[in-house]
Coordinates of N, CA and C in Angstrom, one line a residue:
M1 N 21.4 5.6 -17.4 CA 20.6 4.5 -17.7 C 19.6 4.9 -18.1
P2 N 19.1 3.3 -18.8 CA 17.7 3.8 -19.4 C 16.8 4.3 -18.5
M3 N 16.0 5.1 -18.3 CA 15.0 4.4 -16.9 C 13.6 3.6 -17.6
L4 N 13.2 3.2 -18.5 CA 12.8 2.1 -18.6 C 12.2 1.5 -18.1
E5 N 13.8 0.8 -17.6 CA 14.4 -0.4 -16.8 C 13.8 -0.6 -15.5
H6 N 13.2 -1.7 -14.6 CA 13.1 -1.0 -13.5 C 14.0 -1.7 -12.7
E7 N 14.0 -0.8 -11.2 CA 15.9 -0.8 -10.9 C 15.2 -1.6 -9.6
L8 N 15.9 -2.6 -9.3 CA 16.0 -2.9 -7.3 C 17.4 -2.8 -6.5
I9 N 16.6 -1.6 -6.2 CA 17.6 -1.4 -4.8 C 17.6 -2.3 -3.7
L10 N 18.8 -2.7 -3.6 CA 18.8 -3.3 -1.8 C 19.6 -3.4 -1.4
G11 N 19.8 -3.8 -0.2 CA 21.0 -3.0 1.3 C 20.6 -3.4 2.5
G12 N 21.7 -2.8 3.5 CA 21.4 -3.5 4.9 C 20.6 -1.7 5.2
Q13 N 20.2 -2.3 7.2 CA 19.6 -0.8 6.9 C 20.4 0.5 7.2
K14 N 19.9 1.8 6.5 CA 20.7 2.9 6.6 C 21.6 2.4 5.5
S15 N 21.4 2.1 4.3 CA 22.9 1.8 3.9 C 22.8 3.1 2.7
G16 N 21.5 3.6 2.5 CA 21.6 4.7 0.9 C 20.8 4.3 0.4
K17 N 19.9 3.4 0.7 CA 18.7 2.7 0.0 C 17.4 4.0 -0.7
S18 N 17.3 4.1 0.1 CA 15.9 5.6 -0.5 C 16.9 6.8 -0.8
R19 N 17.5 7.5 -0.4 CA 18.3 8.1 -0.9 C 19.0 8.0 -2.6
R20 N 19.4 6.7 -2.7 CA 19.6 6.1 -3.9 C 17.7 6.1 -4.6
A21 N 16.9 6.0 -4.6 CA 15.8 5.5 -5.7 C 15.3 7.6 -5.5
E22 N 15.8 8.3 -4.4 CA 15.3 9.2 -4.1 C 16.5 10.3 -5.7
Q23 N 17.2 9.8 -5.5 CA 18.0 10.5 -6.6 C 18.3 10.0 -8.1
R24 N 17.5 8.8 -8.3 CA 16.5 8.1 -9.5 C 15.8 9.0 -9.5
A25 N 14.5 9.2 -9.1 CA 13.6 10.9 -8.6 C 13.9 11.7 -10.0
I26 N 15.2 12.3 -9.2 CA 15.4 13.8 -9.1 C 16.1 13.6 -10.5
A27 N 16.4 12.9 -11.2 CA 17.0 12.4 -12.5 C 16.5 12.4 -13.6
W28 N 15.0 11.7 -12.8 CA 14.0 11.4 -13.9 C 13.2 12.8 -14.2
L29 N 12.8 13.1 -13.3 CA 12.0 14.5 -13.4 C 13.1 15.9 -14.0
A30 N 14.7 15.6 -13.8 CA 15.1 16.9 -14.6 C 15.4 16.5 -16.0
E31 N 14.8 15.5 -16.3 CA 15.4 14.9 -17.7 C 13.9 15.5 -18.6
A32 N 12.8 16.5 -17.6 CA 11.8 16.6 -18.5 C 10.8 17.5 -17.4
P33 N 11.8 18.3 -16.7 CA 10.5 18.9 -15.7 C 9.2 19.1 -15.9
A34 N 8.9 19.9 -17.5 CA 7.5 20.2 -17.7 C 6.4 18.4 -17.2
T35 N 7.0 18.2 -18.5 CA 5.8 16.5 -18.3 C 6.3 15.8 -17.6
R36 N 7.0 14.9 -16.9 CA 7.1 13.7 -16.1 C 7.1 14.1 -14.5
R37 N 6.7 12.8 -14.2 CA 6.2 13.2 -12.5 C 6.8 11.7 -11.8
A38 N 6.9 11.7 -10.3 CA 7.2 10.9 -10.2 C 6.0 10.9 -8.4
V39 N 6.4 9.9 -8.5 CA 5.2 8.9 -7.2 C 6.1 8.0 -6.3
L40 N 6.0 8.1 -5.2 CA 6.6 7.2 -3.7 C 5.1 6.3 -3.6
I41 N 5.0 5.2 -3.6 CA 4.2 4.0 -2.9 C 5.0 4.0 -1.5
A42 N 4.4 4.3 -0.3 CA 5.2 4.4 0.9 C 4.4 2.8 1.8
T43 N 4.9 1.9 2.0 CA 4.3 0.8 2.5 C 4.5 0.9 4.2
G44 N 5.3 1.6 4.8 CA 5.7 1.4 6.1 C 4.1 1.7 6.7
Q45 N 3.8 1.5 8.0 CA 2.8 1.8 8.8 C 3.5 2.0 10.1
A46 N 2.8 2.9 10.7 CA 3.5 3.5 12.4 C 2.4 3.0 14.1
H47 N 2.9 1.8 14.0 CA 2.8 1.2 14.9 C 2.7 1.7 16.3
D48 N 3.4 2.6 16.6 CA 4.2 3.1 17.8 C 5.1 4.5 17.5
D49 N 5.3 5.3 18.6 CA 5.8 6.2 18.4 C 7.2 6.8 17.5
E50 N 7.6 5.6 18.0 CA 9.2 5.6 17.0 C 8.9 5.7 15.4
M51 N 8.0 4.7 15.4 CA 7.7 4.9 13.7 C 7.2 5.7 13.4
R52 N 5.9 6.3 13.9 CA 5.3 7.5 13.8 C 6.2 8.7 13.5
E53 N 7.8 8.7 14.2 CA 8.7 9.6 14.2 C 9.8 9.6 13.0
R54 N 9.8 8.5 12.8 CA 10.7 7.6 11.9 C 10.2 8.5 10.7
I55 N 8.7 7.8 10.1 CA 7.8 7.9 9.1 C 8.2 9.6 8.7
A56 N 7.2 10.0 9.5 CA 7.9 11.9 9.7 C 8.9 12.5 9.2
R57 N 10.2 12.3 10.0 CA 11.5 12.7 9.2 C 11.6 11.7 7.9
H58 N 11.5 11.0 7.6 CA 12.0 10.4 6.2 C 10.7 11.7 5.6
Q59 N 9.7 11.6 5.8 CA 8.5 12.9 4.6 C 9.2 14.4 4.6
A60 N 9.8 14.6 5.6 CA 10.0 15.9 5.7 C 11.8 15.7 4.8
D61 N 12.6 14.6 5.3 CA 13.7 15.0 4.6 C 13.1 14.6 3.2
R62 N 12.6 13.4 2.3 CA 12.1 13.8 1.1 C 11.5 15.1 0.4
A63 N 10.9 15.3 1.2 CA 10.1 16.8 0.8 C 10.9 18.3 0.2
Q64 N 12.1 17.4 1.0 CA 13.3 19.5 1.1 C 14.2 18.0 -0.1
R65 N 14.7 17.0 -0.4 CA 15.5 16.9 -1.3 C 14.2 16.6 -3.1
V66 N 13.1 16.1 -2.8 CA 12.7 15.9 -4.0 C 11.3 16.4 -3.7
P67 N 11.0 17.6 -3.8 CA 9.7 18.5 -3.6 C 8.9 17.8 -4.3
D68 N 9.0 17.3 -6.0 CA 8.2 17.5 -6.8 C 7.7 15.8 -6.8
M69 N 7.8 14.9 -5.9 CA 7.5 13.5 -5.8 C 6.4 13.6 -4.9
R70 N 5.3 12.9 -5.6 CA 4.2 12.4 -4.5 C 4.3 11.4 -3.7
T71 N 3.6 11.5 -2.7 CA 3.9 10.0 -1.8 C 2.3 9.4 -1.5
V72 N 1.9 8.4 -1.8 CA 0.5 7.6 -1.6 C 1.3 6.6 -0.6
E73 N 0.5 6.2 -0.3 CA 0.6 5.7 1.1 C -0.2 4.0 1.2
E74 N 0.7 2.8 1.1 CA -0.5 1.6 0.7 C 0.6 0.9 1.0
P75 N -0.1 0.1 1.8 CA 0.8 -1.0 3.2 C 0.6 -2.6 2.8
V76 N -0.2 -2.1 2.1 CA -0.5 -4.4 1.4 C -0.9 -3.8 -0.3
E77 N -1.9 -3.5 -1.0 CA -2.2 -2.9 -2.3 C -1.2 -2.5 -3.1
L78 N -0.4 -3.6 -3.0 CA 1.1 -2.8 -3.9 C 1.0 -2.9 -5.2
A79 N 0.6 -4.2 -5.8 CA 0.1 -3.9 -7.2 C -0.8 -3.8 -7.8
R80 N -2.2 -3.4 -7.1 CA -3.0 -2.3 -7.7 C -2.1 -0.9 -7.7
E81 N -1.7 -0.6 -7.2 CA -1.4 0.9 -6.7 C -0.4 1.4 -7.2
I82 N 0.5 0.2 -8.1 CA 1.3 0.4 -9.0 C 0.9 0.5 -10.6
V83 N -0.4 -0.2 -10.3 CA -1.2 -0.3 -11.9 C -2.2 1.1 -11.9
T84 N -2.7 1.6 -10.7 CA -2.7 2.7 -10.8 C -2.1 4.1 -10.9
Q85 N -0.6 4.2 -10.5 CA 0.2 5.2 -10.9 C 0.7 5.1 -11.7
S86 N 1.0 3.8 -12.5 CA 1.9 3.7 -13.8 C 1.6 4.9 -14.6
A87 N 2.5 5.4 -15.5 CA 2.3 6.1 -16.7 C 3.7 6.0 -17.6
A88 N 3.5 6.1 -19.1 CA 4.5 6.9 -19.6 C 6.0 7.7 -18.7
D89 N 4.8 8.7 -18.2 CA 6.0 9.9 -18.2 C 5.9 9.8 -16.6
T90 N 5.4 8.6 -15.6 CA 5.5 8.7 -14.1 C 6.7 7.7 -13.7
L91 N 7.4 8.1 -13.1 CA 8.0 7.2 -12.5 C 7.7 7.0 -11.0
V92 N 7.7 5.7 -10.9 CA 7.0 5.1 -9.6 C 7.9 4.5 -8.7
V93 N 8.5 4.8 -7.1 CA 9.1 4.3 -6.1 C 8.8 4.1 -5.6
I94 N 9.1 3.0 -4.9 CA 8.4 2.0 -4.1 C 9.0 2.1 -2.4
D95 N 9.2 2.1 -1.4 CA 9.8 2.0 -0.3 C 9.3 1.8 0.4
C96 N 8.7 0.0 1.6 CA 9.8 -0.6 0.7 C 9.4 -1.5 0.9
L97 N 9.8 -2.9 0.2 CA 9.4 -3.8 -0.1 C 9.3 -5.1 0.9
T98 N 10.3 -4.5 1.7 CA 10.3 -5.5 3.1 C 9.3 -5.2 4.6
L99 N 9.0 -3.9 4.3 CA 7.7 -3.4 5.3 C 6.0 -4.2 4.3
W100 N 6.6 -4.1 3.9 CA 5.2 -4.5 2.1 C 5.1 -6.1 2.8
L101 N 6.5 -6.6 2.8 CA 6.1 -7.8 3.0 C 5.8 -8.5 4.8
T102 N 6.4 -7.5 5.8 CA 5.8 -7.7 7.0 C 4.4 -7.6 7.4
N103 N 3.8 -6.4 6.1 CA 2.4 -6.2 6.3 C 1.6 -7.5 6.3
L104 N 2.1 -7.9 5.2 CA 1.4 -9.2 4.7 C 1.7 -10.9 5.6
L105 N 3.0 -11.2 6.3 CA 3.3 -12.1 6.6 C 2.7 -11.8 8.8
M106 N 2.8 -10.9 9.2 CA 2.2 -10.5 10.0 C 1.8 -8.7 10.4
P107 N 0.4 -9.2 9.9 CA -0.7 -7.9 9.9 C -0.8 -7.7 11.6
L108 N -0.8 -6.3 11.4 CA -1.5 -5.4 12.8 C -2.3 -5.6 13.1
R109 N -2.7 -6.6 14.3 CA -4.3 -7.0 14.7 C -4.9 -5.6 15.1
S110 N -6.0 -4.7 14.7 CA -6.7 -4.0 15.4 C -7.7 -3.8 14.8
E111 N -8.6 -3.1 15.8 CA -9.8 -2.5 15.2 C -9.8 -1.6 13.2
S112 N -8.7 -0.3 13.7 CA -8.4 0.1 12.1 C -7.8 -0.2 11.2
A113 N -6.9 -1.9 11.5 CA -6.2 -2.4 9.9 C -7.3 -3.2 9.1
R114 N -6.7 -3.2 8.3 CA -7.9 -3.3 7.0 C -7.3 -5.4 6.9
P115 N -8.3 -6.1 6.5 CA -8.5 -7.5 6.7 C -7.3 -7.7 5.4
I116 N -6.3 -8.5 5.6 CA -5.8 -9.1 4.5 C -6.7 -10.2 3.4
T117 N -7.2 -10.5 2.2 CA -7.5 -11.0 2.2 C -6.9 -12.4 0.7
R118 N -5.5 -11.9 0.8 CA -5.1 -13.3 -0.4 C -4.0 -13.3 0.4
T119 N -3.3 -14.2 -0.2 CA -2.2 -15.1 0.6 C -1.2 -14.2 0.2
P120 N -0.1 -13.9 1.3 CA 1.3 -13.4 0.7 C 2.0 -13.6 -0.6
A121 N 1.4 -14.8 -1.2 CA 2.5 -15.2 -2.4 C 1.4 -15.1 -3.2
T122 N 0.2 -15.3 -3.6 CA -0.9 -14.2 -4.4 C -0.6 -12.8 -4.7
H123 N -0.3 -12.3 -3.6 CA 0.5 -10.9 -3.6 C 1.3 -10.2 -4.5
V124 N 2.0 -11.7 -4.3 CA 3.8 -11.6 -4.6 C 3.6 -11.6 -6.7
A125 N 2.9 -12.9 -6.3 CA 2.2 -12.8 -7.6 C 1.9 -11.4 -9.0
M126 N 0.9 -10.8 -7.7 CA 0.3 -10.5 -8.7 C 1.1 -8.7 -8.6
L127 N 1.6 -8.7 -8.1 CA 3.3 -7.1 -8.1 C 4.1 -8.1 -9.5
L128 N 4.6 -8.9 -9.5 CA 5.1 -9.8 -10.3 C 4.1 -9.6 -11.8
V129 N 3.1 -9.5 -11.7 CA 2.3 -8.9 -13.3 C 2.8 -7.5 -13.2
A130 N 1.8 -6.8 -11.8 CA 2.2 -5.4 -12.2 C 3.7 -4.5 -12.6
L131 N 5.1 -5.0 -12.1 CA 6.1 -4.9 -12.9 C 6.0 -4.9 -14.1
R132 N 5.6 -6.3 -14.8 CA 5.9 -6.6 -16.6 C 4.6 -5.9 -17.1
E133 N 3.6 -5.2 -16.8 CA 2.3 -4.6 -16.6 C 2.6 -2.5 -16.9
A134 N 3.7 -2.7 -16.0 CA 3.8 -1.2 -16.1 C 4.3 -0.5 -17.2
R135 N 3.2 0.7 -16.6 CA 3.7 1.4 -18.8 C 4.9 2.6 -18.1
G136 N 5.6 2.5 -17.2 CA 6.6 3.7 -17.3 C 7.5 2.6 -15.9
P137 N 9.1 3.4 -15.7 CA 9.7 2.9 -14.6 C 8.9 2.8 -13.4
V138 N 9.6 1.2 -12.9 CA 9.3 1.5 -11.4 C 11.3 1.2 -10.7
V139 N 11.0 2.2 -9.6 CA 12.5 1.8 -8.5 C 12.1 1.2 -7.6
L140 N 12.0 -0.4 -6.7 CA 11.8 -0.8 -6.0 C 13.0 -0.8 -4.5
V141 N 12.9 -0.5 -3.3 CA 13.7 -0.5 -2.4 C 13.3 -1.5 -1.6
G142 N 14.3 -2.3 -1.1 CA 13.7 -3.7 0.1 C 15.4 -3.1 0.8
N143 N 15.2 -4.3 1.6 CA 16.3 -4.7 2.6 C 17.2 -6.3 2.3
E144 N 18.5 -6.4 2.1 CA 18.6 -7.0 2.2 C 19.1 -8.0 3.6
I145 N 18.6 -9.1 3.9 CA 19.1 -9.0 5.7 C 19.2 -10.5 5.9
G146 N 19.4 -11.6 4.5 CA 20.2 -12.7 4.8 C 21.8 -12.8 4.8
L147 N 22.4 -12.3 4.8 CA 23.8 -11.9 5.3 C 24.6 -12.3 6.5
G148 N 23.7 -12.0 7.6 CA 23.6 -12.2 8.8 C 23.6 -14.0 9.4
V149 N 23.8 -13.9 10.8 CA 23.6 -15.1 11.4 C 22.2 -16.1 10.8
I150 N 22.2 -17.1 11.2 CA 20.6 -17.6 10.9 C 20.2 -17.4 12.4
P151 N 18.8 -17.0 12.3 CA 17.8 -16.5 13.2 C 17.3 -18.0 13.9
L152 N 17.1 -17.8 15.1 CA 17.0 -18.6 16.2 C 15.3 -18.6 16.1
G153 N 15.0 -18.0 16.4 CA 13.1 -18.3 16.1 C 13.0 -18.7 14.9
G154 N 11.8 -19.8 14.7 CA 11.0 -20.1 13.5 C 10.4 -19.4 12.6
E155 N 9.6 -18.5 13.0 CA 9.3 -17.7 12.7 C 10.0 -16.7 11.5
T156 N 11.1 -15.9 12.5 CA 12.2 -15.1 11.7 C 12.9 -15.6 11.0
R157 N 13.1 -17.0 10.9 CA 14.0 -17.7 9.9 C 12.5 -17.6 8.6
A158 N 11.6 -18.1 8.5 CA 10.3 -17.8 7.3 C 10.5 -16.7 6.8
F159 N 10.1 -15.6 7.9 CA 10.5 -14.6 7.2 C 11.6 -13.8 6.3
V160 N 13.0 -14.5 6.5 CA 14.2 -13.8 6.2 C 14.2 -14.9 4.7
D161 N 13.3 -16.3 5.4 CA 13.3 -17.3 3.5 C 12.6 -16.8 2.6
A162 N 11.4 -15.9 3.1 CA 10.2 -15.2 2.3 C 11.0 -14.0 1.4
L163 N 11.6 -13.1 2.3 CA 12.4 -12.5 2.1 C 13.5 -12.4 1.1
G164 N 14.2 -13.1 1.0 CA 14.9 -13.6 -0.2 C 14.4 -14.1 -0.9
R165 N 13.7 -15.4 -1.2 CA 12.4 -14.9 -2.4 C 12.0 -14.1 -2.9
L166 N 11.8 -13.1 -2.5 CA 10.9 -12.1 -3.0 C 11.7 -11.3 -3.8
N167 N 13.4 -10.6 -3.2 CA 14.2 -10.4 -4.0 C 14.5 -10.8 -4.9
Q168 N 14.8 -12.5 -4.7 CA 15.3 -12.7 -6.1 C 13.9 -12.3 -7.5
D169 N 13.2 -13.3 -7.2 CA 11.7 -12.5 -8.0 C 11.8 -11.7 -8.5
V170 N 12.0 -10.4 -7.9 CA 12.0 -9.0 -8.1 C 13.3 -8.6 -8.8
A171 N 14.4 -9.1 -8.3 CA 15.3 -8.7 -9.2 C 15.0 -9.8 -10.5
A172 N 14.6 -10.3 -10.8 CA 14.4 -11.1 -12.1 C 13.4 -10.5 -13.0
A173 N 12.8 -9.9 -12.0 CA 11.4 -8.7 -12.9 C 12.5 -7.5 -13.3
C174 N 13.4 -7.3 -13.0 CA 14.0 -6.2 -12.9 C 15.4 -5.7 -14.4
G175 N 15.5 -5.0 -14.9 CA 16.6 -4.5 -15.3 C 18.0 -4.4 -14.7
R176 N 17.9 -4.0 -14.0 CA 19.0 -3.3 -12.9 C 18.9 -3.5 -11.6
V177 N 19.7 -4.0 -10.9 CA 20.0 -4.0 -9.5 C 21.2 -3.5 -8.8
T178 N 20.2 -3.2 -7.5 CA 22.1 -2.5 -7.1 C 22.1 -2.8 -5.8
L179 N 23.1 -3.1 -5.1 CA 23.6 -3.2 -4.0 C 24.1 -1.8 -3.1
M180 N 23.1 -1.3 -2.3 CA 24.1 -0.3 -1.4 C 24.3 -0.8 -0.1
V181 N 25.8 0.1 0.2 CA 27.0 -0.6 1.6 C 27.8 0.9 1.6
A182 N 27.3 1.5 2.0 CA 28.2 2.4 3.2 C 27.5 3.7 2.2
G183 N 26.1 3.7 1.6 CA 26.1 4.9 0.6 C 26.3 4.7 -0.6
L184 N 27.3 3.5 -1.3 CA 27.6 3.6 -2.1 C 26.7 2.5 -2.6
P185 N 27.1 2.3 -4.4 CA 26.4 1.8 -5.0 C 27.1 0.2 -5.9
L186 N 26.6 -1.1 -5.7 CA 27.6 -2.0 -6.5 C 26.3 -2.7 -7.5
T187 N 26.5 -2.5 -8.7 CA 25.6 -3.0 -9.5 C 25.8 -4.7 -10.0
L188 N 24.9 -5.4 -9.3 CA 25.1 -6.5 -9.8 C 24.4 -6.5 -10.8
K189 N 23.3 -5.9 -11.8 CA 22.5 -6.2 -13.1 C 22.1 -5.4 -12.7
A190 N 22.9 -5.3 -14.8 CA 22.5 -4.4 -15.9 C 22.2 -4.6 -16.7
P191 N 21.1 -3.2 -17.4 CA 20.8 -3.5 -19.1 C 22.1 -3.9 -19.9
A192 N 22.4 -4.7 -21.0 CA 22.9 -5.0 -21.8 C 23.7 -3.5 -22.5
T193 N 24.8 -3.2 -23.2 CA 24.4 -1.9 -23.5 C 25.3 -2.1 -24.6

């Protein structure tokens, strides 16, 4: 895979998406260990004990599998962080778009939460610009949740619709799109050879 192509990795929960992104980072680093870097932009927020445990488990597992990948936590300003982290020698991994969209559409209402100052549509537009202008490869992880029954609640249907549109927009901006099912990759889009 030519790593200068951006890749969107989609799949259901526990389908192997994050592991696939980590494999991309391992391969990127192995090609030139002395000069290449990898950074993960984590979008998840710990709203409860279960999520805190989940995040801690992901951090520990990732540290074992990809010890040379640095992690930056950014739940909202994803475009800004891509611009900040992107470099020709750096692979940027974003995990995950679904949590990022959740943070935009259903922001946490607490004293410690940062206010969201732009619309979700503006954030998405800024993300697409950041991907076009990235100086190095970007691997984005997201959930495909539109394969099940249509949700009963209007807010949930609106979220499924918004995520479907986001996935389509990001897929169009990426040279490679992979669908993960049961830990197995299915190539949906690949660079022409």
